Tab-separated table of N, CA, C and O in Angstrom:
chain	number	residue	atom	x	y	z
A	224	MET	N	0.840	-1.191	0.000
A	224	MET	CA	0.000	0.000	0.000
A	224	MET	C	0.883	1.252	0.000
A	224	MET	O	1.835	1.349	0.751
A	225	GLU	N	0.559	2.199	-0.878
A	225	GLU	CA	1.320	3.440	-0.970
A	225	GLU	C	1.052	4.326	0.232
A	225	GLU	O	-0.078	4.468	0.668
A	226	ARG	N	2.123	4.903	0.751
A	226	ARG	CA	1.973	5.892	1.804
A	226	ARG	C	1.827	7.257	1.156
A	226	ARG	O	2.386	7.515	0.103
A	227	MET	N	1.088	8.126	1.820
A	227	MET	CA	0.891	9.462	1.280
A	227	MET	C	1.443	10.501	2.256
A	227	MET	O	1.150	10.455	3.441
A	228	MET	N	2.256	11.394	1.743
A	228	MET	CA	2.811	12.469	2.546
A	228	MET	C	1.711	13.465	2.886
A	228	MET	O	0.834	13.725	2.068
A	229	ASP	N	1.775	14.043	4.091
A	229	ASP	CA	0.768	15.028	4.466
A	229	ASP	C	0.890	16.272	3.587
A	229	ASP	O	1.967	16.590	3.077
A	230	GLN	N	-0.210	16.959	3.401
A	230	GLN	CA	-0.289	18.076	2.461
A	230	GLN	C	0.664	19.232	2.780
A	230	GLN	O	1.336	19.727	1.873
A	231	PRO	N	0.775	19.687	4.037
A	231	PRO	CA	1.710	20.798	4.294
A	231	PRO	C	3.159	20.458	3.939
A	231	PRO	O	3.869	21.283	3.352
A	232	THR	N	3.602	19.261	4.254
A	232	THR	CA	4.963	18.847	3.914
A	232	THR	C	5.124	18.745	2.407
A	232	THR	O	6.131	19.190	1.842
A	233	PHE	N	4.128	18.181	1.749
A	233	PHE	CA	4.160	18.057	0.291
A	233	PHE	C	4.253	19.434	-0.373
A	233	PHE	O	5.026	19.636	-1.318
A	234	GLU	N	3.493	20.398	0.127
A	234	GLU	CA	3.511	21.740	-0.454
A	234	GLU	C	4.872	22.408	-0.291
A	234	GLU	O	5.309	23.151	-1.171
A	235	LYS	N	5.561	22.123	0.816
A	235	LYS	CA	6.922	22.655	0.995
A	235	LYS	C	7.858	22.083	-0.060
A	235	LYS	O	8.696	22.790	-0.616
A	236	LEU	N	7.720	20.791	-0.354
A	236	LEU	CA	8.543	20.163	-1.394
A	236	LEU	C	8.239	20.765	-2.760
A	236	LEU	O	9.152	21.056	-3.534
A	237	ALA	N	6.964	20.958	-3.042
A	237	ALA	CA	6.547	21.461	-4.352
A	237	ALA	C	6.990	22.904	-4.576
A	237	ALA	O	7.194	23.316	-5.720
A	238	ALA	N	7.169	23.656	-3.504
A	238	ALA	CA	7.559	25.060	-3.639
A	238	ALA	C	8.957	25.210	-4.243
A	238	ALA	O	9.242	26.189	-4.920
A	239	ASP	N	9.822	24.244	-4.018
A	239	ASP	CA	11.183	24.286	-4.585
A	239	ASP	C	11.718	22.856	-4.654
A	239	ASP	O	12.522	22.441	-3.823
A	240	VAL	N	11.265	22.136	-5.649
A	240	VAL	CA	11.580	20.705	-5.766
A	240	VAL	C	13.081	20.467	-5.820
A	240	VAL	O	13.608	19.602	-5.127
A	241	SER	N	13.789	21.248	-6.611
A	241	SER	CA	15.227	21.013	-6.788
A	241	SER	C	16.015	21.251	-5.502
A	241	SER	O	17.109	20.719	-5.343
A	242	LYS	N	15.473	22.021	-4.599
A	242	LYS	CA	16.129	22.265	-3.312
A	242	LYS	C	16.066	21.017	-2.422
A	242	LYS	O	16.954	20.777	-1.628
A	243	HIS	N	15.023	20.236	-2.593
A	243	HIS	CA	14.779	19.094	-1.712
A	243	HIS	C	15.259	17.762	-2.268
A	243	HIS	O	15.359	16.790	-1.533
A	244	PHE	N	15.534	17.706	-3.570
A	244	PHE	CA	15.953	16.455	-4.189
A	244	PHE	C	17.200	16.686	-5.039
A	244	PHE	O	17.225	17.593	-5.874
A	245	ALA	N	18.205	15.851	-4.839
A	245	ALA	CA	19.450	15.972	-5.592
A	245	ALA	C	19.258	15.614	-7.056
A	245	ALA	O	19.961	16.124	-7.927
A	246	SER	N	18.293	14.740	-7.328
A	246	SER	CA	18.046	14.299	-8.703
A	246	SER	C	16.617	13.767	-8.794
A	246	SER	O	16.002	13.440	-7.775
A	247	PRO	N	16.089	13.641	-10.010
A	247	PRO	CA	14.775	13.039	-10.179
A	247	PRO	C	14.720	11.602	-9.628
A	247	PRO	O	13.707	11.192	-9.065
A	248	ASP	N	15.823	10.856	-9.767
A	248	ASP	CA	15.832	9.489	-9.235
A	248	ASP	C	15.741	9.481	-7.708
A	248	ASP	O	15.153	8.570	-7.124
A	249	ALA	N	16.302	10.500	-7.058
A	249	ALA	CA	16.177	10.614	-5.605
A	249	ALA	C	14.720	10.842	-5.216
A	249	ALA	O	14.243	10.294	-4.216
A	250	LEU	N	14.009	11.607	-6.019
A	250	LEU	CA	12.582	11.807	-5.785
A	250	LEU	C	11.839	10.477	-5.923
A	250	LEU	O	11.009	10.136	-5.079
A	251	LEU	N	12.149	9.735	-6.972
A	251	LEU	CA	11.477	8.451	-7.196
A	251	LEU	C	11.722	7.467	-6.060
A	251	LEU	O	10.878	6.624	-5.774
A	252	ALA	N	12.861	7.572	-5.412
A	252	ALA	CA	13.226	6.629	-4.356
A	252	ALA	C	12.436	6.841	-3.064
A	252	ALA	O	12.430	5.962	-2.201
A	253	ARG	N	11.782	7.965	-2.937
A	253	ARG	CA	11.041	8.254	-1.705
A	253	ARG	C	9.837	7.333	-1.585
A	253	ARG	O	9.035	7.221	-2.508
A	254	ASP	N	9.706	6.691	-0.448
A	254	ASP	CA	8.565	5.788	-0.259
A	254	ASP	C	7.423	6.444	0.502
A	254	ASP	O	6.402	5.819	0.752
A	255	ASP	N	7.583	7.722	0.860
A	255	ASP	CA	6.505	8.425	1.543
A	255	ASP	C	5.699	9.304	0.586
A	255	ASP	O	4.889	10.120	1.014
A	256	LEU	N	5.920	9.127	-0.707
A	256	LEU	CA	5.170	9.842	-1.729
A	256	LEU	C	4.412	8.845	-2.599
A	256	LEU	O	4.961	7.812	-2.978
A	257	THR	N	3.177	9.175	-2.929
A	257	THR	CA	2.424	8.337	-3.849
A	257	THR	C	2.916	8.587	-5.272
A	257	THR	O	3.639	9.562	-5.540
A	258	ARG	N	2.503	7.746	-6.189
A	258	ARG	CA	2.850	7.923	-7.593
A	258	ARG	C	2.374	9.290	-8.080
A	258	ARG	O	3.101	10.007	-8.752
A	259	GLU	N	1.144	9.653	-7.734
A	259	GLU	CA	0.596	10.935	-8.175
A	259	GLU	C	1.363	12.116	-7.589
A	259	GLU	O	1.598	13.109	-8.271
A	260	GLN	N	1.777	12.012	-6.334
A	260	GLN	CA	2.574	13.077	-5.728
A	260	GLN	C	3.918	13.200	-6.442
A	260	GLN	O	4.387	14.307	-6.701
A	261	LYS	N	4.520	12.071	-6.756
A	261	LYS	CA	5.800	12.094	-7.475
A	261	LYS	C	5.638	12.760	-8.839
A	261	LYS	O	6.463	13.586	-9.237
A	262	LEU	N	4.569	12.411	-9.543
A	262	LEU	CA	4.335	13.017	-10.854
A	262	LEU	C	4.078	14.511	-10.735
A	262	LEU	O	4.579	15.299	-11.554
A	263	THR	N	3.347	14.915	-9.725
A	263	THR	CA	3.100	16.339	-9.504
A	263	THR	C	4.411	17.078	-9.265
A	263	THR	O	4.645	18.151	-9.837
A	264	LEU	N	5.278	16.508	-8.450
A	264	LEU	CA	6.576	17.131	-8.178
A	264	LEU	C	7.447	17.170	-9.429
A	264	LEU	O	8.122	18.171	-9.691
A	265	LEU	N	7.431	16.106	-10.218
A	265	LEU	CA	8.212	16.092	-11.459
A	265	LEU	C	7.704	17.148	-12.437
A	265	LEU	O	8.497	17.833	-13.088
A	266	ARG	N	6.397	17.285	-12.532
A	266	ARG	CA	5.832	18.311	-13.425
A	266	ARG	C	6.233	19.709	-12.954
A	266	ARG	O	6.576	20.576	-13.769
A	267	GLN	N	6.170	19.923	-11.637
A	267	GLN	CA	6.564	21.224	-11.100
A	267	GLN	C	8.038	21.480	-11.362
A	267	GLN	O	8.431	22.592	-11.723
A	268	TRP	N	8.858	20.461	-11.185
A	268	TRP	CA	10.301	20.589	-11.412
A	268	TRP	C	10.575	20.973	-12.859
A	268	TRP	O	11.358	21.873	-13.145
A	269	GLU	N	9.899	20.307	-13.782
A	269	GLU	CA	10.114	20.631	-15.189
A	269	GLU	C	9.662	22.062	-15.494
A	269	GLU	O	10.349	22.811	-16.200
A	270	TYR	N	8.539	22.451	-14.939
A	270	TYR	CA	8.047	23.818	-15.143
A	270	TYR	C	9.077	24.831	-14.642
A	270	TYR	O	9.394	25.807	-15.324
A	271	ASP	N	9.599	24.600	-13.441
A	271	ASP	CA	10.615	25.485	-12.873
A	271	ASP	C	11.855	25.554	-13.769
A	271	ASP	O	12.434	26.627	-13.967
A	272	LEU	N	12.260	24.406	-14.298
A	272	LEU	CA	13.434	24.373	-15.180
A	272	LEU	C	13.197	25.164	-16.459
A	272	LEU	O	14.092	25.835	-16.969
A	273	HIS	N	11.985	25.074	-16.993
A	273	HIS	CA	11.664	25.859	-18.193
A	273	HIS	C	11.736	27.346	-17.893
A	273	HIS	O	12.227	28.123	-18.717
A	274	LEU	N	11.257	27.750	-16.722
A	274	LEU	CA	11.350	29.159	-16.344
A	274	LEU	C	12.810	29.596	-16.242
A	274	LEU	O	13.166	30.703	-16.666
A	275	LEU	N	13.657	28.724	-15.702
A	275	LEU	CA	15.080	29.035	-15.619
A	275	LEU	C	15.710	29.153	-16.999
A	275	LEU	O	16.578	30.004	-17.224
A	276	GLN	N	15.277	28.287	-17.924
A	276	GLN	CA	15.799	28.368	-19.294
A	276	GLN	C	15.457	29.714	-19.922
A	276	GLN	O	16.297	30.332	-20.568
A	277	VAL	N	14.228	30.154	-19.734
A	277	VAL	CA	13.813	31.443	-20.292
A	277	VAL	C	14.641	32.556	-19.669
A	277	VAL	O	15.133	33.450	-20.369
A	278	ALA	N	14.821	32.502	-18.362
A	278	ALA	CA	15.626	33.529	-17.689
A	278	ALA	C	17.060	33.521	-18.199
A	278	ALA	O	17.663	34.574	-18.408
A	279	THR	N	17.608	32.333	-18.426
A	279	THR	CA	18.972	32.222	-18.937
A	279	THR	C	19.071	32.813	-20.336
A	279	THR	O	20.010	33.543	-20.651
A	280	GLU	N	18.074	32.513	-21.173
A	280	GLU	CA	18.072	33.045	-22.536
A	280	GLU	C	17.992	34.567	-22.537
A	280	GLU	O	18.484	35.219	-23.455
A	281	GLU	N	17.377	35.124	-21.495
A	281	GLU	CA	17.242	36.576	-21.411
A	281	GLU	C	18.350	37.191	-20.556
A	281	GLU	O	18.234	38.324	-20.110
A	282	ASN	N	19.409	36.393	-20.312
A	282	ASN	CA	20.555	36.837	-19.519
A	282	ASN	C	20.159	37.324	-18.133
A	282	ASN	O	20.694	38.296	-17.621
A	283	MET	N	19.214	36.628	-17.518
A	283	MET	CA	18.743	37.017	-16.190
A	283	MET	C	19.282	36.103	-15.092
A	283	MET	O	18.893	36.221	-13.945
A	284	THR	N	20.139	35.164	-15.445
A	284	THR	CA	20.763	34.313	-14.434
A	284	THR	C	22.259	34.526	-14.504
A	284	THR	O	22.815	34.776	-15.563
A	285	GLY	N	22.913	34.378	-13.375
A	285	GLY	CA	24.331	34.639	-13.359
A	285	GLY	C	25.213	33.421	-13.265
A	285	GLY	O	26.294	33.391	-13.821
A	286	ASP	N	24.756	32.366	-12.589
A	286	ASP	CA	25.665	31.267	-12.288
A	286	ASP	C	25.262	29.925	-12.868
A	286	ASP	O	25.928	28.933	-12.639
A	287	ALA	N	24.197	29.851	-13.611
A	287	ALA	CA	23.752	28.571	-14.168
A	287	ALA	C	24.582	28.213	-15.391
A	287	ALA	O	24.658	28.994	-16.337
A	288	PRO	N	25.229	27.038	-15.387
A	288	PRO	CA	25.997	26.629	-16.565
A	288	PRO	C	25.079	26.374	-17.758
A	288	PRO	O	24.010	25.807	-17.599
A	289	PRO	N	25.470	26.799	-18.948
A	289	PRO	CA	24.647	26.570	-20.129
A	289	PRO	C	24.417	25.085	-20.358
A	289	PRO	O	25.322	24.277	-20.203
A	290	GLY	N	23.189	24.726	-20.718
A	290	GLY	CA	22.867	23.340	-21.017
A	290	GLY	C	22.498	22.512	-19.807
A	290	GLY	O	21.953	21.429	-19.945
A	291	ASN	N	22.794	22.994	-18.615
A	291	ASN	CA	22.506	22.247	-17.402
A	291	ASN	C	21.009	22.014	-17.226
A	291	ASN	O	20.587	20.926	-16.850
A	292	ASN	N	20.189	23.034	-17.498
A	292	ASN	CA	18.742	22.901	-17.352
A	292	ASN	C	18.171	21.899	-18.347
A	292	ASN	O	17.292	21.112	-18.010
A	293	ALA	N	18.669	21.915	-19.564
A	293	ALA	CA	18.168	20.991	-20.587
A	293	ALA	C	18.447	19.540	-20.187
A	293	ALA	O	17.590	18.668	-20.350
A	294	GLU	N	19.624	19.294	-19.653
A	294	GLU	CA	19.962	17.935	-19.209
A	294	GLU	C	19.058	17.514	-18.054
A	294	GLU	O	18.575	16.387	-18.017
A	295	ARG	N	18.808	18.415	-17.121
A	295	ARG	CA	17.949	18.084	-15.979
A	295	ARG	C	16.517	17.845	-16.437
A	295	ARG	O	15.846	16.962	-15.920
A	296	ILE	N	16.057	18.583	-17.440
A	296	ILE	CA	14.715	18.352	-17.985
A	296	ILE	C	14.627	16.942	-18.553
A	296	ILE	O	13.639	16.237	-18.339
A	297	ARG	N	15.661	16.498	-19.256
A	297	ARG	CA	15.674	15.128	-19.783
A	297	ARG	C	15.598	14.116	-18.634
A	297	ARG	O	14.901	13.106	-18.736
A	298	GLU	N	16.303	14.383	-17.546
A	298	GLU	CA	16.274	13.483	-16.388
A	298	GLU	C	14.880	13.450	-15.754
A	298	GLU	O	14.403	12.378	-15.353
A	299	VAL	N	14.238	14.604	-15.663
A	299	VAL	CA	12.885	14.672	-15.098
A	299	VAL	C	11.909	13.878	-15.963
A	299	VAL	O	11.097	13.102	-15.457
A	300	ARG	N	12.013	14.054	-17.262
A	300	ARG	CA	11.122	13.316	-18.173
A	300	ARG	C	11.373	11.816	-18.109
A	300	ARG	O	10.434	11.018	-18.157
A	301	SER	N	12.617	11.428	-17.983
A	301	SER	CA	12.957	10.013	-17.857
A	301	SER	C	12.366	9.431	-16.571
A	301	SER	O	11.846	8.311	-16.566
A	302	ALA	N	12.424	10.183	-15.488
A	302	ALA	CA	11.855	9.734	-14.218
A	302	ALA	C	10.347	9.557	-14.349
A	302	ALA	O	9.780	8.577	-13.842
A	303	ALA	N	9.689	10.489	-15.038
A	303	ALA	CA	8.239	10.376	-15.239
A	303	ALA	C	7.904	9.132	-16.053
A	303	ALA	O	6.932	8.430	-15.764
A	304	GLU	N	8.736	8.838	-17.046
A	304	GLU	CA	8.518	7.638	-17.857
A	304	GLU	C	8.635	6.374	-17.009
A	304	GLU	O	7.918	5.404	-17.233
A	305	LYS	N	9.530	6.382	-16.032
A	305	LYS	CA	9.667	5.234	-15.138
A	305	LYS	C	8.388	5.003	-14.340
A	305	LYS	O	8.115	3.881	-13.913
A	306	LEU	N	7.612	6.069	-14.150
A	306	LEU	CA	6.324	5.957	-13.457
A	306	LEU	C	5.185	5.692	-14.437
A	306	LEU	O	4.032	5.634	-14.047
A	307	GLY	N	5.519	5.559	-15.706
A	307	GLY	CA	4.507	5.268	-16.714
A	307	GLY	C	3.746	6.491	-17.186
A	307	GLY	O	2.610	6.379	-17.642
A	308	ALA	N	4.360	7.652	-17.072
A	308	ALA	CA	3.693	8.889	-17.477
A	308	ALA	C	4.663	9.751	-18.260
A	308	ALA	O	5.855	9.455	-18.334
A	309	GLU	N	4.145	10.813	-18.828
A	309	GLU	CA	4.975	11.785	-19.524
A	309	GLU	C	4.704	13.147	-18.922
A	309	GLU	O	3.591	13.437	-18.482
A	310	VAL	N	5.697	13.986	-18.913
A	310	VAL	CA	5.529	15.370	-18.494
A	310	VAL	C	6.035	16.262	-19.600
A	310	VAL	O	6.747	15.819	-20.490
A	311	GLY	N	5.634	17.507	-19.564
A	311	GLY	CA	6.157	18.465	-20.515
A	311	GLY	C	5.446	18.462	-21.839
A	311	GLY	O	4.489	17.742	-22.065
A	312	ASP	N	5.970	19.304	-22.738
A	312	ASP	CA	5.300	19.517	-24.014
A	312	ASP	C	5.420	18.337	-24.961
A	312	ASP	O	4.634	18.217	-25.879
A	313	GLU	N	6.369	17.449	-24.754
A	313	GLU	CA	6.477	16.287	-25.643
A	313	GLU	C	5.320	15.320	-25.438
A	313	GLU	O	4.921	14.611	-26.332
A	314	GLY	N	4.781	15.267	-24.212
A	314	GLY	CA	3.719	14.322	-23.907
A	314	GLY	C	2.330	14.881	-24.062
A	314	GLY	O	1.361	14.173	-23.958
A	315	SER	N	2.221	16.190	-24.321
A	315	SER	CA	0.886	16.747	-24.407
A	315	SER	C	0.495	17.106	-25.817
A	315	SER	O	1.229	16.965	-26.723
């Protein structure tokens, strides 16, 4: 039976997913998140990464290495596929 994280804790994770997880696979490894919670966090992570890409393209970031966000987006999408779902514009 899947365990479900309480809503306040989940919302803290969703507010800054990359701060709480070293990688998408680390997120998948959590056993206190349901499949749907994991997918929600992955979708939020990808959305955040897209916002960072736009900021980088507009020279609004100072320390992000070029291409780093694109690689992380691929990792997020791969993690979603492991859960049997797709995230992002490729899946919609």
